[in-house]
XYZ file of C-alpha atoms in Angstrom:
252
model
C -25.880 16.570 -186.293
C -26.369 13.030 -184.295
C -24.283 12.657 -181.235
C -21.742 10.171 -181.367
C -22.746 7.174 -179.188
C -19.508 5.525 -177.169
C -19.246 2.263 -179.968
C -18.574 5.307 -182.324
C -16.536 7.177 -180.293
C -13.759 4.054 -179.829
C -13.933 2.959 -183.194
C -13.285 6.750 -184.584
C -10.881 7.469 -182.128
C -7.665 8.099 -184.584
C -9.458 9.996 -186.642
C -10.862 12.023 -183.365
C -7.707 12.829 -181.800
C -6.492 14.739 -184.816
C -7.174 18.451 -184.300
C -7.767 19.163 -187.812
C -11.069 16.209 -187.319
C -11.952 15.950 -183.899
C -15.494 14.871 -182.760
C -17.375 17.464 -185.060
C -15.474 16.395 -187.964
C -16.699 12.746 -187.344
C -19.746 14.004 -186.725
C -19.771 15.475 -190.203
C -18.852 12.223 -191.747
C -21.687 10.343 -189.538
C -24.131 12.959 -191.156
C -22.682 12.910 -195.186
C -24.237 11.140 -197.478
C -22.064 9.611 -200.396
C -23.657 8.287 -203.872
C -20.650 5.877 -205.665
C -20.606 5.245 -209.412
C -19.192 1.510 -209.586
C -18.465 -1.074 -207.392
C -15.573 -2.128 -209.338
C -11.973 -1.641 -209.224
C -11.960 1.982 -207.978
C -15.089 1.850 -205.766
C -13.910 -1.024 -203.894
C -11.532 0.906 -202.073
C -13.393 3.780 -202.176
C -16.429 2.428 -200.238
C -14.124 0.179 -198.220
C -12.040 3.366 -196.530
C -15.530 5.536 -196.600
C -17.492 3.048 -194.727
C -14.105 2.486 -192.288
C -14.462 6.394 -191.647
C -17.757 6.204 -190.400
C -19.602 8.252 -193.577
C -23.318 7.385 -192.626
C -25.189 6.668 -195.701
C -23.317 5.082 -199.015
C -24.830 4.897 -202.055
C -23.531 2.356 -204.389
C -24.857 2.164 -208.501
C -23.478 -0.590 -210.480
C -25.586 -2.971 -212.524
C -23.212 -5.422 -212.761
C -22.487 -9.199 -211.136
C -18.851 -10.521 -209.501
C -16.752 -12.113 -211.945
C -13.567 -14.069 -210.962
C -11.904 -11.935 -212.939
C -12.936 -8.826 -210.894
C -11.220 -10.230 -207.535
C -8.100 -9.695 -208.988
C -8.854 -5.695 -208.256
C -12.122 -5.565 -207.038
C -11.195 -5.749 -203.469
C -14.725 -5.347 -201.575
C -16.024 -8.917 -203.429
C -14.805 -12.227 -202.701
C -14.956 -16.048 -204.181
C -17.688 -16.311 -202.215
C -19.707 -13.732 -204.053
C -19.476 -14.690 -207.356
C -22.166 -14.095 -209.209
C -24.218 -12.084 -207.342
C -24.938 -8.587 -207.806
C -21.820 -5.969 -206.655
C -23.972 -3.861 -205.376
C -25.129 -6.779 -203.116
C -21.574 -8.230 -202.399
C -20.019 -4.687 -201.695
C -23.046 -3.448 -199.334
C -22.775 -6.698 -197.111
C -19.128 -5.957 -196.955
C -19.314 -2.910 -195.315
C -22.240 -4.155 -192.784
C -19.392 -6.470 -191.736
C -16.880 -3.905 -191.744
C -19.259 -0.941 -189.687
C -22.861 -1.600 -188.921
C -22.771 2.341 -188.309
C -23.154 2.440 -192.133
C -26.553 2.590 -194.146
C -26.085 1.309 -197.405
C -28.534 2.063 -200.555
C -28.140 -0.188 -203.711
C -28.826 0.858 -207.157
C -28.318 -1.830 -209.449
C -28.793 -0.005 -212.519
C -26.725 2.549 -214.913
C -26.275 6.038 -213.979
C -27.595 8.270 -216.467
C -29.419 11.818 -216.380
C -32.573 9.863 -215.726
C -31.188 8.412 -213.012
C -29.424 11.513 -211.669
C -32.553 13.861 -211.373
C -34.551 11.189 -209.157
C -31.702 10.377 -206.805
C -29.261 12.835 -206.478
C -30.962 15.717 -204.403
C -30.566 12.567 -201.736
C -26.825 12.910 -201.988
C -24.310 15.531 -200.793
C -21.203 14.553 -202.582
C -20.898 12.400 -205.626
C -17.900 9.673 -206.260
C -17.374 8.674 -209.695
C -15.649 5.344 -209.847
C -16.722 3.884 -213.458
C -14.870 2.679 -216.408
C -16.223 4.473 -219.226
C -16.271 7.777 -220.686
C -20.828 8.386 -221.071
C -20.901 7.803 -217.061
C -17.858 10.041 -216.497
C -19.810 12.872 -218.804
C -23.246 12.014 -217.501
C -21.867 12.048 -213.952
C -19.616 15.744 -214.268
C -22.710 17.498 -216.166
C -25.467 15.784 -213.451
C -23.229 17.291 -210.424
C -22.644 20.491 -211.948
C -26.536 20.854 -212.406
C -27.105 19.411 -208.997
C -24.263 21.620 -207.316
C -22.511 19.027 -205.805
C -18.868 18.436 -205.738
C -17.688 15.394 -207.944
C -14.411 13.271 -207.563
C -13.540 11.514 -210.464
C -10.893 8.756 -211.051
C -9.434 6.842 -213.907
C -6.896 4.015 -214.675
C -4.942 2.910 -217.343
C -2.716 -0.388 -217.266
C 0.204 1.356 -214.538
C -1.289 4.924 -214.120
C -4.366 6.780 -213.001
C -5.670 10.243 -212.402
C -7.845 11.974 -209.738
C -9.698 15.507 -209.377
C -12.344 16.834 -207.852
C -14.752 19.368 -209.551
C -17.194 22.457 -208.142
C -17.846 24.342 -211.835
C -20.812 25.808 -209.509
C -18.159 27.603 -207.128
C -15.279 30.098 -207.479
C -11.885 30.156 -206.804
C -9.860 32.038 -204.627
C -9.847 34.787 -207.617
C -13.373 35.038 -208.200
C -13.291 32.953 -211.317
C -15.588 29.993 -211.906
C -13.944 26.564 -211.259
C -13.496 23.986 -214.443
C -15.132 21.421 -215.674
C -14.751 18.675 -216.592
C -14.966 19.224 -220.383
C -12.189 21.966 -219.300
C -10.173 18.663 -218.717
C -11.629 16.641 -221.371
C -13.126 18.615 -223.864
C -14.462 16.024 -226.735
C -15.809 12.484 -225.583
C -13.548 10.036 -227.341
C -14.802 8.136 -230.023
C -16.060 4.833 -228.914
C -13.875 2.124 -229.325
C -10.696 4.606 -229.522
C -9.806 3.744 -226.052
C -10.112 -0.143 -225.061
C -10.773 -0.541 -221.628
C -9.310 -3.535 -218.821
C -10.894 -6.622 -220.331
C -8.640 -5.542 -223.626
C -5.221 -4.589 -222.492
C -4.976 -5.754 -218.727
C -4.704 -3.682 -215.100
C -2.328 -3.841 -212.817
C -5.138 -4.581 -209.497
C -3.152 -2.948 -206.549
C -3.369 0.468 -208.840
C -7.036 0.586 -208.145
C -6.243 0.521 -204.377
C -3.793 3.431 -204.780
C -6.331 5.735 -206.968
C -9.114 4.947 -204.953
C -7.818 5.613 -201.745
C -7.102 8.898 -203.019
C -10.441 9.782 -204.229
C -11.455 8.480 -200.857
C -9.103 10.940 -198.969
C -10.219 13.689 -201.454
C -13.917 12.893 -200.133
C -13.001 12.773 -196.510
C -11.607 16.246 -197.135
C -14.274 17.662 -198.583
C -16.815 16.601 -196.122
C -14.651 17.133 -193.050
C -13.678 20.733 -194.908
C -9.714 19.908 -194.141
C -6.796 20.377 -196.436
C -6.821 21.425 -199.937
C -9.070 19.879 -202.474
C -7.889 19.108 -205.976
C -10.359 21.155 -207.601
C -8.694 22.789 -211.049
C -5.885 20.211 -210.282
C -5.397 16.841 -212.083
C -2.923 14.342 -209.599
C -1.372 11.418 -212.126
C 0.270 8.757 -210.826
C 2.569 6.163 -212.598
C 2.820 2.986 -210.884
C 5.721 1.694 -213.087
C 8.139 4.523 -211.969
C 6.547 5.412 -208.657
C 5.762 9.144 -209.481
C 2.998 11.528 -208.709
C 2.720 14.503 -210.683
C 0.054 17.744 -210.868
C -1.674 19.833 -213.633
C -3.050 22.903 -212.792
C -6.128 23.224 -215.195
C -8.541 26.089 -215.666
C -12.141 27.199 -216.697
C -11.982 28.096 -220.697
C -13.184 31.320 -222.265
C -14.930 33.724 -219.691
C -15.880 32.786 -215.989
C-alpha cells in the first residue's frame, strides 16, 4: 500500500488516532476502490463521506442530469449544476472536497453488460439506485464477481440497509444470503411507485446513506460488525431503528 504523504496524514488525523483505524487502516481506504450505483439521493451522501475518508478511487454510474427537484435530497449537486450530467456535478464535488480522490464516471445504466467489463476494477460495490432491475442486476453481478455489496432503499419516512457476501460463510460454516433470500420475487413493475409519485422526505437519504457509507468504511478498514444476513430499518417518523436477522434458504 502507498505511504501516506503529510497533506494526508493531517487531513485523516481523526480517523488515525482511533486504534481500531490507525495509519494502516487509512492506508486501506487510500488503496480501496469503490464503484457507486447512483448519484442520487442515497449516493450523494455516500460519495460525499467516502471521498471525506480518503477512499482513493470512486466510481460513480448514473446516466442521469441534475434536476431542481433532485437538490431537495441530492446533496452532492447544487443550483449551479443543473442540467449537467450527475456523474459530472458529483465527481467535481469531491475534487473540491479531497483532491486525494480519483474519480471515474460512468454515465450509463448498470446492467450485466456493464458489470462484466468494469467490475474486476472494483473491490467493493455500493448500490445506491431507485429501482428494483439495478438492485437485482447489481446483488447477482457481485455475487458472480465475489465482491461484497451494500444495498440501500427508501420509502417516503423509512429506509433499509445490508450488506451481502453469498460467496462467503458465516461464523457456522453456512453460506451467507442473498439477496433474493431478502427479496425473493422482483415486484411487478408499476406495483411500487417510486419518489416522483408519492414524495421523500430529503434529510432521510442523508441518514441511509451515511450508513451504507459507514457499512463500507467497515468493510474496507475490516472494523466492527458488518450487516451481512442483517436488514437495519429505520423510521424517520418515530425515530426508530430496528434489525432482521435473515438467512440463506434451502441448503448452504
Amino acid at each position: 500500500m502507498d505511504p501516506l504523504n503529510p497533506d494526508e496524514i493531517e487531513r485523516y488525523k481523526r480517523h488515525i488516532l482511533l486504534p481500531e483505524v490507525g495509519g494502516s487502516g487509512q492506508q486501506k481506504l487510500k488503496a480501496a476502490r469503490v464503484l457507486v450505483i447512483g448519484a442520487g439521493g442515497l449516493g450523494a451522501p455516500v460519495l460525499h463521506y467516502l471521498a471525506a475518508a480518503g477512499v482513493g478511487t470512486l466510481g460513480l454510474v448514473d446516466d442521469d442530469r441534475v434536476s431542481l427537484s433532485n437538490l431537495q435530497r441530492q446533496v452532492i449537486h447544487d443550483t449551479g449544476t443543473i442540467g449537467e450530467m450527475k456523474t459530472q456535478s458529483a465527481a467535481e464535488t469531491i475534487a473540491r472536497l479531497n483532491p486525494h480522490v480519483r474519480t471515474l464516471r460512468f454515465e450509463e445504466r448498470f446492467d450485466a453488460t456493464f458489470a462484466a467489463m468494469h467490475l474486476p476494477r472494483f473491490d467493493l460495490v455500493i448500490d445506491g439506485s431507485d429501482n428494483f432491475d439495478t438492485r437485482y442486476a447489481s446483488a447477482e453481478a457481485a455475487e458472480a464477481a465475489r465482491l461484497p455489496l451494500v444495498t440501500g432503499a427508501v420509502g417516503r419516512f423509512d429506509g433499509t440497509v445490508t450488506v451481502l457476501m453469498p460467496y462467503a460463510e458465516d461464523g457456522e460454516g453456512r453460506l451467507n444470503p442473498t439477496y433474493r433470500d431478502l427479496f425473493p420475487v422482483k415486484p411487478p413493475q408499476g406495483l411500487l411507485p417510486d419518489c416522483a409519485q408519492t414524495g421523500v422526505i430529503g434529510a432521510l437519504t442523508g441518514v441511509i446513506g451515511t450508513l451504507m457509507a459507514m457499512e463500507a468504511i467497515k468493510l474496507i478498514t475490516g472494523i466492527g460488525e458488518p450487516l451481512v444476513g442483517r436488514l437495519l430499518s429505520y423510521d424517520g417518523l418515530a425515530a426508530s431503528f430496528n434489525t432482521i436477522r435473515y438467512r440463506r434458504r434451502g441448503k448452504a
